[in-house]
Amino acid sequence: MSNAQKALVMAAGIFLAIALITIAVVMFISAQEATKTAQENFSGIQNELSSTAFNVYDGTVVTGSQVTNAIRKYNGREEFGIHVITGRDANGAWYGDVISEADATLGDVVLKPSATGMVQSGGINYMIGTAALADDVSQAQYVNPSGRFNSTVIRDKSNVVKEIRFVQQAE
């Protein structure tokens, strides 16, 4: 093989190597963008799926037994609260975190209680309950299993469910 042929073969090899590297870089960048888009879509789907569990409580009338079941099921969930207002307790009791209901801070965690009973935060008294409190007939926070409650789901600015509010209907 002459020097000219060797130079041509070498140039062709270098050209092919550069072309393969360019193709690999382009494919990597495309795959990276596709992965980012897929992650964003997955996150959106995950939020929708977690919200669907609460659709049964969004603007519906539920029984007291459904309220106590919700307390047992969701009490202790991170950055989430259940607010139950009974006919005997106009302020209601909180189960889990106390969530802001003010327009400007809707859905923000106001208080992460470390104890149950009457707790004060920012000059406001909150009754922090347990599932046992909702079952105790002698308490104002007692949830009558046959009572009827209007339920509302409270979402924050990111459309994440933060609170379920149950208000007992007048009998």
Tab-separated table of C-alpha atoms in Angstrom:
chain	number	residue	atom	x	y	z
A	1	MET	CA	0.000	0.000	0.000
A	2	SER	CA	1.358	3.408	-0.916
A	3	ASN	CA	1.568	6.361	1.401
A	4	ALA	CA	-1.329	8.090	-0.369
A	5	GLN	CA	-3.600	5.090	0.138
A	6	LYS	CA	-2.626	4.838	3.791
A	7	ALA	CA	-3.359	8.545	4.259
A	8	LEU	CA	-6.790	8.152	2.602
A	9	VAL	CA	-7.681	5.129	4.774
A	10	MET	CA	-6.511	6.984	7.863
A	11	ALA	CA	-8.518	10.113	6.921
A	12	ALA	CA	-11.606	7.973	6.271
A	13	GLY	CA	-11.156	6.296	9.671
A	14	ILE	CA	-10.848	9.647	11.425
A	15	PHE	CA	-13.901	10.979	9.555
A	16	LEU	CA	-15.948	7.893	10.543
A	17	ALA	CA	-14.831	8.196	14.169
A	18	ILE	CA	-15.856	11.868	14.267
A	19	ALA	CA	-19.207	11.021	12.637
A	20	LEU	CA	-19.877	8.235	15.156
A	21	ILE	CA	-18.968	10.479	18.087
A	22	THR	CA	-21.259	13.231	16.740
A	23	ILE	CA	-24.145	10.772	16.336
A	24	ALA	CA	-23.610	9.458	19.868
A	25	VAL	CA	-23.606	12.994	21.340
A	26	VAL	CA	-26.786	13.954	19.444
A	27	MET	CA	-28.529	10.764	20.581
A	28	PHE	CA	-27.424	11.326	24.182
A	29	ILE	CA	-28.802	14.892	24.196
A	30	SER	CA	-32.096	13.712	22.672
A	31	ALA	CA	-32.377	10.913	25.211
A	32	GLN	CA	-31.648	13.347	28.030
A	33	GLU	CA	-34.486	15.655	26.900
A	34	ALA	CA	-36.859	12.704	26.518
A	35	THR	CA	-35.968	11.486	30.013
A	36	LYS	CA	-36.642	14.925	31.484
A	37	THR	CA	-40.024	15.113	29.732
A	38	ALA	CA	-40.909	11.604	30.890
A	39	GLN	CA	-40.013	12.494	34.495
A	40	GLU	CA	-42.225	15.599	34.373
A	41	ASN	CA	-45.119	13.582	32.926
A	42	PHE	CA	-44.639	10.850	35.524
A	43	SER	CA	-44.677	13.420	38.324
A	44	GLY	CA	-47.935	14.869	36.992
A	45	ILE	CA	-49.510	11.424	36.721
A	46	GLN	CA	-48.364	10.585	40.242
A	47	ASN	CA	-50.005	13.768	41.615
A	48	GLU	CA	-53.237	12.972	39.766
A	49	LEU	CA	-53.289	9.416	41.083
A	50	SER	CA	-52.680	10.518	44.658
A	51	SER	CA	-55.496	13.066	44.313
A	52	THR	CA	-58.016	10.539	43.000
A	53	ALA	CA	-58.135	8.828	46.401
A	54	PHE	CA	-59.665	12.036	47.770
A	55	ASN	CA	-62.308	12.521	45.053
A	56	VAL	CA	-64.857	10.680	47.188
A	57	TYR	CA	-64.540	13.525	49.736
A	58	ASP	CA	-64.610	16.464	47.313
A	59	GLY	CA	-67.905	18.325	47.663
A	60	THR	CA	-69.907	15.308	48.779
A	61	VAL	CA	-72.009	14.306	51.765
A	62	VAL	CA	-70.540	11.423	53.761
A	63	THR	CA	-71.564	9.531	56.879
A	64	GLY	CA	-69.859	9.770	60.237
A	65	SER	CA	-68.453	6.279	59.818
A	66	GLN	CA	-66.764	7.417	56.584
A	67	VAL	CA	-65.326	10.374	58.515
A	68	THR	CA	-63.840	8.124	61.213
A	69	ASN	CA	-62.494	5.789	58.520
A	70	ALA	CA	-60.792	8.769	56.839
A	71	ILE	CA	-59.304	9.813	60.200
A	72	ARG	CA	-57.871	6.339	60.741
A	73	LYS	CA	-56.649	6.046	57.153
A	74	TYR	CA	-54.999	9.456	56.710
A	75	ASN	CA	-54.031	10.508	60.258
A	76	GLY	CA	-50.241	10.725	60.404
A	77	ARG	CA	-49.826	11.428	56.696
A	78	GLU	CA	-47.051	13.972	56.139
A	79	GLU	CA	-48.176	17.620	55.638
A	80	PHE	CA	-51.842	16.646	55.690
A	81	GLY	CA	-54.696	17.350	58.066
A	82	ILE	CA	-58.303	16.409	58.625
A	83	HIS	CA	-60.550	19.067	60.175
A	84	VAL	CA	-63.809	17.757	61.654
A	85	ILE	CA	-66.465	20.200	62.836
A	86	THR	CA	-69.284	18.518	64.725
A	87	GLY	CA	-72.624	19.928	65.848
A	88	ARG	CA	-71.286	20.130	69.420
A	89	ASP	CA	-67.891	21.702	68.544
A	90	ALA	CA	-68.029	24.722	66.219
A	91	ASN	CA	-64.212	25.081	66.142
A	92	GLY	CA	-63.698	21.427	65.364
A	93	ALA	CA	-60.763	19.144	65.946
A	94	TRP	CA	-57.689	18.592	63.792
A	95	TYR	CA	-56.312	15.154	63.063
A	96	GLY	CA	-52.756	15.298	61.756
A	97	ASP	CA	-51.223	18.648	60.810
A	98	VAL	CA	-53.131	21.938	61.107
A	99	ILE	CA	-53.480	23.402	57.619
A	100	SER	CA	-54.016	27.084	56.755
A	101	GLU	CA	-57.433	27.883	55.354
A	102	ALA	CA	-56.642	31.559	54.636
A	103	ASP	CA	-56.630	32.509	50.952
A	104	ALA	CA	-53.054	33.849	50.909
A	105	THR	CA	-51.536	30.785	52.570
A	106	LEU	CA	-54.094	28.136	51.604
A	107	GLY	CA	-52.717	24.653	52.147
A	108	ASP	CA	-49.645	25.696	54.135
A	109	VAL	CA	-48.895	23.743	57.304
A	110	VAL	CA	-49.631	26.038	60.274
A	111	LEU	CA	-48.847	23.585	63.053
A	112	LYS	CA	-47.208	20.166	63.265
A	113	PRO	CA	-48.587	19.032	66.606
A	114	SER	CA	-46.393	16.980	68.885
A	115	ALA	CA	-49.174	16.361	71.389
A	116	THR	CA	-52.908	15.852	71.454
A	117	GLY	CA	-55.475	17.957	73.275
A	118	MET	CA	-55.720	21.750	73.243
A	119	VAL	CA	-52.628	23.290	71.603
A	120	GLN	CA	-52.003	27.012	71.103
A	121	SER	CA	-50.123	28.440	68.136
A	122	GLY	CA	-50.016	32.088	67.092
A	123	GLY	CA	-52.635	33.005	69.687
A	124	ILE	CA	-55.106	30.470	68.290
A	125	ASN	CA	-56.221	27.373	70.167
A	126	TYR	CA	-56.413	24.139	68.193
A	127	MET	CA	-57.914	20.878	69.404
A	128	ILE	CA	-55.592	18.119	68.216
A	129	GLY	CA	-57.451	14.844	68.169
A	130	THR	CA	-56.860	11.147	67.831
A	131	ALA	CA	-59.096	8.484	66.355
A	132	ALA	CA	-60.068	7.571	69.937
A	133	LEU	CA	-61.324	11.141	70.527
A	134	ALA	CA	-63.649	10.882	67.519
A	135	ASP	CA	-65.054	7.634	68.965
A	136	ASP	CA	-65.614	8.943	72.536
A	137	VAL	CA	-69.341	9.704	72.963
A	138	SER	CA	-68.683	11.962	75.972
A	139	GLN	CA	-66.526	14.385	73.935
A	140	ALA	CA	-67.732	17.367	71.863
A	141	GLN	CA	-65.525	16.037	69.044
A	142	TYR	CA	-67.444	12.735	68.913
A	143	VAL	CA	-68.269	11.720	65.353
A	144	ASN	CA	-71.671	10.044	65.231
A	145	PRO	CA	-71.367	7.128	62.764
A	146	SER	CA	-74.846	7.816	61.394
A	147	GLY	CA	-74.333	11.603	61.221
A	148	ARG	CA	-74.112	13.361	57.863
A	149	PHE	CA	-71.116	15.538	57.015
A	150	ASN	CA	-70.410	17.896	54.123
A	151	SER	CA	-66.883	17.172	52.968
A	152	THR	CA	-64.468	19.468	51.171
A	153	VAL	CA	-60.962	18.802	49.864
A	154	ILE	CA	-58.472	21.659	50.312
A	155	ARG	CA	-55.556	21.881	47.870
A	156	ASP	CA	-52.502	24.121	47.969
A	157	LYS	CA	-51.253	26.339	45.132
A	158	SER	CA	-49.586	23.321	43.490
A	159	ASN	CA	-52.916	21.436	43.458
A	160	VAL	CA	-51.680	18.938	46.050
A	161	VAL	CA	-54.340	17.743	48.510
A	162	LYS	CA	-53.502	19.095	51.980
A	163	GLU	CA	-56.732	18.804	53.971
A	164	ILE	CA	-60.127	17.188	54.127
A	165	ARG	CA	-62.717	19.253	55.999
A	166	PHE	CA	-65.847	17.591	57.362
A	167	VAL	CA	-68.695	19.779	58.650
A	168	GLN	CA	-71.636	18.033	60.290
A	169	GLN	CA	-75.034	18.906	58.850
A	170	ALA	CA	-77.662	20.260	61.232
A	171	GLU	CA	-80.163	17.569	62.090
